Coordinates of C-alpha atoms and ligand atoms in Angstrom, one line a residue:
M1 CA 0.0 0.0 0.0
R2 CA 1.0 3.6 -0.6
S3 CA 3.0 5.1 2.3
T4 CA 2.3 8.8 1.5
F5 CA -1.1 10.5 0.8
L6 CA -1.9 11.1 -2.8
P7 CA -3.8 14.4 -3.0
F8 CA -6.9 14.6 -5.2
S9 CA -5.8 17.5 -7.3
P10 CA -2.5 19.4 -6.5
P11 CA -1.6 22.3 -8.9
A12 CA 1.0 21.6 -11.6
I13 CA 3.4 24.4 -10.8
G14 CA 6.9 24.4 -12.1
E15 CA 10.0 26.6 -12.0
D16 CA 8.8 28.5 -15.1
E17 CA 5.7 29.8 -13.2
I18 CA 7.9 30.7 -10.2
A19 CA 10.3 32.6 -12.5
A20 CA 7.5 34.4 -14.3
V21 CA 5.8 35.5 -11.0
T22 CA 9.1 36.6 -9.5
S23 CA 9.8 38.7 -12.6
V24 CA 6.5 40.5 -12.2
L25 CA 7.2 41.1 -8.5
R26 CA 10.5 42.8 -9.5
S27 CA 8.9 44.8 -12.3
G28 CA 7.3 47.6 -10.3
W29 CA 3.8 46.8 -11.7
I30 CA 1.9 44.1 -9.9
T31 CA -1.8 44.7 -10.5
T32 CA -3.8 44.8 -13.7
G33 CA -1.4 45.8 -16.5
P34 CA 0.3 44.7 -19.7
G35 CA 0.6 41.1 -18.5
V36 CA -3.1 40.8 -18.1
R37 CA -3.7 42.2 -21.6
Q38 CA -1.2 39.7 -23.1
F39 CA -2.8 36.8 -21.2
E40 CA -6.3 37.9 -22.5
E41 CA -5.1 38.0 -26.1
E42 CA -3.3 34.7 -25.9
F43 CA -6.2 33.0 -24.2
A44 CA -8.7 34.3 -26.7
T45 CA -6.5 32.8 -29.5
V46 CA -6.4 29.4 -27.8
V47 CA -10.1 29.1 -27.4
G48 CA -11.0 30.9 -30.7
A49 CA -12.9 33.7 -28.9
S50 CA -13.3 37.2 -30.4
S51 CA -12.6 38.8 -27.1
A52 CA -11.5 37.8 -23.5
L53 CA -11.6 39.5 -20.1
A54 CA -9.4 38.3 -17.3
L55 CA -11.0 38.4 -13.9
N56 CA -10.3 37.2 -10.3
S57 CA -12.6 34.2 -10.6
C58 CA -15.0 32.2 -12.8
T59 CA -17.8 33.2 -10.4
A60 CA -17.0 36.9 -11.1
G61 CA -17.3 36.1 -14.9
L62 CA -20.7 34.4 -14.4
H63 CA -21.9 37.3 -12.2
I64 CA -20.8 40.0 -14.6
A65 CA -22.3 38.2 -17.6
L66 CA -25.7 38.3 -15.8
V67 CA -25.3 42.0 -14.9
T68 CA -24.2 42.9 -18.5
L69 CA -27.3 41.2 -19.8
G70 CA -29.5 43.2 -17.4
I71 CA -30.9 40.1 -15.7
G72 CA -32.4 40.9 -12.4
P73 CA -35.5 40.6 -10.2
G74 CA -38.5 38.9 -11.9
D75 CA -36.2 37.1 -14.3
E76 CA -35.5 33.3 -14.4
V77 CA -32.3 31.6 -15.3
I78 CA -32.1 27.9 -15.9
V79 CA -29.3 26.1 -14.1
P80 CA -28.4 22.3 -14.0
T81 CA -28.7 21.0 -10.4
L82 CA -25.4 19.0 -10.7
T83 CA -23.0 21.8 -10.4
F84 CA -20.9 23.9 -8.0
A85 CA -22.8 26.4 -5.9
A86 CA -21.3 29.4 -7.9
T87 CA -23.4 28.7 -11.0
A88 CA -26.7 29.4 -9.1
N89 CA -25.4 31.7 -6.4
V90 CA -24.7 34.4 -9.0
V91 CA -28.3 34.3 -10.1
E92 CA -29.3 35.0 -6.6
H93 CA -26.8 37.8 -6.4
V94 CA -28.6 39.7 -9.2
G95 CA -32.0 39.1 -7.6
A96 CA -33.2 36.7 -10.3
T97 CA -34.5 33.1 -9.8
P98 CA -32.4 30.1 -10.5
V99 CA -34.6 27.4 -12.0
L100 CA -32.9 24.1 -11.4
V101 CA -33.2 21.3 -14.0
D102 CA -32.0 17.7 -14.2
V103 CA -29.1 16.3 -16.2
E104 CA -28.6 13.6 -18.9
P105 CA -27.9 10.1 -17.7
D106 CA -24.7 9.5 -19.7
T107 CA -22.8 12.8 -19.6
L108 CA -24.5 14.3 -16.5
N109 CA -24.7 17.5 -18.4
I110 CA -27.8 19.8 -18.4
S111 CA -30.7 18.0 -20.2
P112 CA -32.1 19.9 -23.2
A113 CA -35.4 18.2 -22.7
A114 CA -35.5 19.4 -19.1
V115 CA -34.6 22.9 -20.2
A116 CA -37.4 22.9 -22.8
A117 CA -39.9 21.9 -20.1
A118 CA -38.6 24.7 -17.7
I119 CA -38.8 27.7 -20.1
T120 CA -41.4 30.3 -19.1
P121 CA -42.1 33.8 -20.3
R122 CA -39.7 35.0 -17.5
T123 CA -36.8 32.9 -18.6
R124 CA -33.8 35.1 -19.7
A125 CA -30.8 32.8 -19.9
I126 CA -29.5 29.2 -19.6
M127 CA -26.4 28.5 -17.5
V128 CA -24.7 25.6 -19.3
V129 CA -22.2 23.7 -17.2
H130 CA -19.7 21.4 -19.1
Y131 CA -19.6 18.8 -16.4
G132 CA -16.2 17.3 -15.7
G133 CA -15.0 18.9 -19.0
H134 CA -17.4 17.1 -21.3
P135 CA -19.1 19.8 -23.4
A136 CA -22.9 19.9 -22.9
D137 CA -25.2 19.3 -25.9
L138 CA -25.2 22.9 -27.1
A139 CA -27.0 22.6 -30.4
P140 CA -30.6 22.2 -29.0
L141 CA -29.8 24.8 -26.3
L142 CA -28.7 27.3 -28.9
D143 CA -31.8 26.6 -30.9
M144 CA -34.0 27.2 -27.8
G145 CA -32.0 30.3 -27.0
A146 CA -32.7 31.7 -30.5
Q147 CA -36.3 30.8 -30.4
H148 CA -37.1 32.2 -27.0
N149 CA -34.5 35.0 -27.0
L150 CA -32.5 33.5 -24.1
A151 CA -28.8 34.1 -23.5
I152 CA -26.5 31.1 -23.4
I153 CA -24.0 31.5 -20.5
E154 CA -21.5 28.7 -20.3
D155 CA -19.9 27.8 -17.0
A156 CA -16.7 26.3 -18.5
A157 CA -14.9 26.0 -15.2
H158 CA -14.0 22.4 -16.2
A159 CA -13.9 22.8 -20.0
L160 CA -10.4 24.1 -20.9
P161 CA -9.7 23.0 -23.6
A162 CA -12.8 21.4 -25.0
R163 CA -14.5 21.2 -28.4
Y164 CA -18.1 20.7 -29.4
R165 CA -18.8 19.7 -33.0
G166 CA -15.5 21.2 -34.1
R167 CA -15.8 24.5 -32.2
M168 CA -13.8 25.4 -29.1
V169 CA -15.7 26.0 -25.9
G170 CA -15.2 29.7 -25.4
S171 CA -16.2 30.6 -29.0
I172 CA -19.8 29.4 -28.9
G173 CA -22.3 30.9 -26.4
D174 CA -23.0 34.5 -25.6
F175 CA -20.7 34.4 -22.6
T176 CA -18.3 31.7 -21.4
A177 CA -16.6 31.8 -18.0
F178 CA -13.4 29.8 -17.3
S179 CA -11.9 29.1 -13.8
F180 CA -8.2 29.2 -12.9
Y181 CA -8.9 28.1 -9.3
A182 CA -6.1 26.0 -7.8
T183 CA -7.5 22.6 -8.9
K184 CA -8.6 23.5 -12.4
N185 CA -6.9 22.4 -15.7
L186 CA -5.0 25.8 -15.8
T187 CA -4.4 27.7 -12.6
T188 CA -3.4 31.2 -11.5
G189 CA -4.1 30.4 -7.8
E190 CA -7.4 32.1 -8.1
G191 CA -8.6 33.6 -11.4
G192 CA -11.0 33.4 -14.3
M193 CA -11.6 34.5 -17.9
L194 CA -14.8 35.6 -19.5
T195 CA -15.1 35.3 -23.3
G196 CA -17.8 36.7 -25.6
R197 CA -18.4 39.4 -28.2
P198 CA -16.2 42.5 -28.0
A199 CA -19.0 45.0 -27.4
A200 CA -20.5 42.9 -24.5
L201 CA -17.1 42.3 -23.0
E202 CA -16.2 46.0 -23.1
Q203 CA -19.3 46.6 -20.9
A204 CA -18.2 43.7 -18.7
R205 CA -14.7 45.2 -18.5
I206 CA -16.0 48.5 -17.1
L207 CA -18.2 46.6 -14.6
S208 CA -15.2 44.5 -13.5
L209 CA -13.4 47.6 -12.2
H210 CA -15.8 49.8 -10.2
G211 CA -17.7 50.8 -13.3
M212 CA -14.8 53.2 -14.2
S213 CA -14.6 54.1 -17.9
R214 CA -10.7 53.8 -17.9
D215 CA -8.7 51.2 -16.1
A216 CA -5.9 52.0 -13.6
W217 CA -3.1 50.9 -15.8
R218 CA -4.1 53.3 -18.5
R219 CA -4.6 56.1 -16.0
Y220 CA -1.2 55.7 -14.4
S221 CA 1.0 54.9 -17.3
K222 CA 2.8 57.6 -19.2
E223 CA 0.2 57.9 -21.9
G224 CA -2.7 57.8 -19.4
S225 CA -4.5 60.5 -17.7
W226 CA -5.9 61.1 -14.2
Y227 CA -9.5 61.5 -15.5
Y228 CA -12.1 58.7 -15.3
E229 CA -15.9 58.5 -15.0
V230 CA -18.0 56.0 -13.0
V231 CA -20.7 54.9 -15.4
A232 CA -22.1 52.0 -13.3
P233 CA -21.8 50.8 -9.7
G234 CA -19.2 48.2 -10.8
F235 CA -17.4 45.4 -9.0
K236 CA -13.8 44.7 -8.0
Y237 CA -13.2 41.7 -10.1
N238 CA -9.9 42.4 -12.0
M239 CA -7.0 40.0 -12.4
T240 CA -3.5 41.0 -11.4
D241 CA -0.3 40.8 -13.5
I242 CA 1.1 38.3 -11.0
Q243 CA -1.8 35.9 -11.8
A244 CA -1.5 36.6 -15.5
A245 CA 2.2 35.8 -15.5
M246 CA 1.4 32.4 -14.1
G247 CA -1.5 31.9 -16.4
R248 CA 0.6 32.6 -19.5
V249 CA 3.1 29.9 -18.5
Q250 CA 0.3 27.5 -17.8
L251 CA -1.3 28.3 -21.2
D252 CA 2.0 27.4 -22.9
K253 CA 1.9 24.0 -21.1
L254 CA -1.7 23.3 -21.7
T255 CA -1.4 21.0 -24.7
R256 CA 1.2 18.9 -22.9
M257 CA -0.8 18.8 -19.7
Q258 CA -3.9 17.7 -21.7
A259 CA -2.0 14.9 -23.4
R260 CA -1.0 13.6 -20.0
R261 CA -4.7 13.8 -18.8
R262 CA -5.8 11.8 -21.8
R263 CA -3.2 9.1 -21.2
I264 CA -4.3 8.8 -17.6
V265 CA -7.9 8.5 -18.7
A266 CA -7.0 5.8 -21.2
Q267 CA -5.2 3.9 -18.5
Y268 CA -8.0 4.2 -16.0
R269 CA -10.4 3.0 -18.6
S270 CA -8.5 -0.1 -19.4
A271 CA -7.8 -1.0 -15.8
L272 CA -11.3 -0.2 -14.4
A273 CA -13.6 -1.4 -17.2
P274 CA -12.9 -5.1 -16.7
L275 CA -13.9 -4.8 -13.0
D276 CA -17.5 -4.3 -14.2
A277 CA -18.1 -2.4 -10.9
F278 CA -18.5 1.2 -12.2
D279 CA -20.1 3.3 -14.9
L280 CA -17.1 5.1 -16.4
P281 CA -17.4 8.6 -17.8
V282 CA -18.3 8.8 -21.5
E283 CA -16.9 10.9 -24.4
R284 CA -19.5 11.4 -27.1
P285 CA -18.1 11.2 -30.7
D286 CA -18.9 14.9 -31.5
V287 CA -16.9 16.4 -28.6
E288 CA -13.3 16.7 -27.4
H289 CA -13.4 16.3 -23.6
A290 CA -11.2 18.5 -21.4
W291 CA -10.9 15.7 -18.8
H292 CA -10.9 17.9 -15.8
L293 CA -12.5 15.1 -13.8
F294 CA -12.7 11.4 -13.9
P295 CA -16.0 10.8 -12.1
I296 CA -17.0 7.1 -11.8
R297 CA -20.3 5.9 -10.6
L298 CA -20.5 2.8 -8.4
K299 CA -22.9 0.2 -9.8
Q300 CA -25.9 -0.2 -7.6
E301 CA -25.2 -4.0 -7.1
L302 CA -21.9 -3.3 -5.3
P303 CA -22.0 -4.2 -1.6
V304 CA -19.9 -1.1 -0.8
S305 CA -21.6 2.3 -0.5
R306 CA -20.1 5.4 -2.1
N307 CA -19.3 6.9 1.3
S308 CA -17.5 3.7 2.4
F309 CA -15.7 3.6 -0.9
I310 CA -14.3 7.1 -0.3
E311 CA -13.4 6.1 3.3
A312 CA -11.7 2.9 2.0
M313 CA -9.7 5.0 -0.6
Q314 CA -8.7 7.4 2.2
V315 CA -7.3 4.7 4.5
Q316 CA -5.3 3.5 1.5
N317 CA -3.8 7.0 1.2
I318 CA -5.7 8.0 -2.0
G319 CA -7.6 11.3 -2.1
T320 CA -10.9 11.4 -3.9
S321 CA -13.8 13.9 -4.2
V322 CA -17.5 14.1 -5.1
H323 CA -18.7 16.3 -7.9
F324 CA -21.2 17.5 -6.9
I325 CA -23.8 17.5 -4.1
P326 CA -26.7 18.6 -6.3
L327 CA -27.9 22.1 -5.6
H328 CA -31.5 20.9 -4.8
L329 CA -30.1 19.0 -1.8
H330 CA -28.4 22.1 -0.2
P331 CA -30.5 23.7 2.5
F332 CA -30.6 27.2 0.9
Y333 CA -32.0 26.0 -2.5
R334 CA -34.0 23.1 -1.1
D335 CA -35.8 25.3 1.4
K336 CA -36.2 28.5 -0.6
Y337 CA -37.7 26.8 -3.6
N338 CA -39.2 23.6 -1.9
Y339 CA -37.3 21.3 -4.1
R340 CA -37.8 17.5 -3.7
P341 CA -35.2 14.9 -4.7
E342 CA -37.8 13.2 -7.0
Q343 CA -37.9 16.3 -9.2
F344 CA -34.3 15.5 -10.3
P345 CA -34.1 11.7 -10.5
V346 CA -30.9 11.5 -12.6
A347 CA -28.8 13.8 -10.5
T348 CA -30.2 12.5 -7.2
Q349 CA -29.4 8.9 -8.1
A350 CA -26.0 9.8 -9.6
Y351 CA -25.0 11.7 -6.5
R352 CA -25.4 8.5 -4.4
Q353 CA -22.9 6.7 -6.7
L354 CA -20.4 9.4 -7.7
V355 CA -16.7 9.4 -6.8
S356 CA -14.0 11.4 -8.7
L357 CA -10.7 9.7 -8.9
P358 CA -7.4 11.7 -8.9
L359 CA -6.7 13.1 -12.4
H360 CA -4.0 15.7 -12.9
P361 CA -0.9 16.0 -15.1
G362 CA 1.5 15.4 -12.2
L363 CA 0.1 11.9 -11.6
T364 CA 2.8 9.4 -12.3
D365 CA 2.4 5.9 -13.6
A366 CA 3.2 4.6 -10.2
D367 CA 0.6 6.9 -8.6
L368 CA -1.9 5.6 -11.1
A369 CA -1.1 2.0 -10.3
D370 CA -1.6 2.8 -6.6
V371 CA -5.1 4.2 -7.3
V372 CA -6.1 1.3 -9.4
Q373 CA -4.8 -1.2 -6.8
A374 CA -6.7 0.6 -4.1
V375 CA -9.9 0.4 -6.2
Q376 CA -9.3 -3.3 -6.9
R377 CA -8.8 -4.1 -3.2
I378 CA -12.2 -2.5 -2.4
V379 CA -14.1 -4.2 -5.3
S380 CA -12.7 -7.6 -4.3
G381 CA -13.7 -7.1 -0.7
R382 CA -10.2 -6.9 0.6
V383 CA -10.8 -3.7 2.5
T384 CA -13.3 -3.6 5.3
I385 CA -14.4 -0.4 6.9
F386 CA -15.8 -0.2 10.4
E387 CA -18.0 2.7 9.8
Q388 CA -18.2 4.1 13.3
G389 CA -14.6 4.3 14.3
K390 CA -13.5 4.7 10.6
R391 CA -10.9 2.0 11.0
A392 CA -10.1 -0.2 8.1
A393 CA -8.8 -3.8 7.8
I394 CA -6.8 -4.5 4.7
A395 CA -6.3 -8.1 3.7
Ligands
LIG3 C1 -14.6 25.8 -9.8 C2 -16.0 26.0 -10.3 C3 -16.6 27.3 -10.4 C4 -16.0 28.5 -9.7 O1 -14.8 28.9 -10.2 P1 -14.0 30.0 -9.4 O2 -12.9 30.4 -10.3 O3 -13.5 29.5 -8.1 O4 -15.0 31.1 -9.1 C5 -17.8 27.4 -11.0 N1 -18.4 26.4 -11.6 C6 -17.9 25.1 -11.5 C7 -18.7 24.0 -12.2 C8 -16.7 24.9 -10.9 O5 -16.2 23.7 -10.8

């Protein structure tokens, strides 16, 4: 058994990131400046976006997208229930109503049929989450958007880089928000990027820095001026040049990091499929998966529960996670909107079975073998968990 703990998702930071950050720290300009602009341009090129706005989180991007669209009280925004809290919280922040819908059984992405059933005259937008990095089925959603005049806002926190029917995620919906949180495919510690059409992103840019019509870098640089106007009560959501320096190095490494993720996924598949104990994540033929996560679902016939499985991995020094506790089960959403688990049969059932295995580019072949062996020991009944005291016996 492994002697040291294998963390679920440590950041892949190397000497290049450290050198880039150090150089910004020595440069005399550490907040939003030329590095952020360069990162925005390079990022837009990678995802084929016409324009990109760097922010301090993906959540900020989702929030600003809603504000830019003028969505507020009385409006409804459709959100899949199997997502992180941020996707729905931002809808609450603008005073609109998040309308939760169920997901599709294979990809666990937002169900277009459930969306169609949830549209009302008050619906203004659909929040599309690309669960685990598998692009959601955008074509029917874009059709519904066009028909009912709804904005398509993509929560692409997991979907860098991903492709849907040949188009990069980031170049498709009205707005797409990416996350550079510590565990994501590309990290700046904390950070995010919003892509969309240039005119909309210019509005979003003003909102991202106090609603000021000129940003600080331009004001304080040689060619800038002291004058600015506040045109909206904006937010403080800008990215720093320190983060951008790290992001640019990570962007350079992205293709290599993705190749490693793909190889790990292939190895997981060939090791785990023969066990016939799990439903493994799918990759539909019309997409390119970003493989942010490798969420497996324990088959219902297994004698071990999901919680015991996680415990049994933990005692074997393997970190795992669960993506996600559906929003309709969280007290705030459950109680405010009186949601019942039966309204979301796919997400409710999946939640009981889901475990995400470690998947990150720093995972070595030896680490991978440890994960697979730990899983095999559990499936073959060689790990027994005594639930109360959380002690395990390993045969
Ligand atoms: C991580 C995550 C977010 C939030 O990203 P931040 O950059 O931390 O704001 C939003 N949605 C999903 C699905 C995520 O996994």
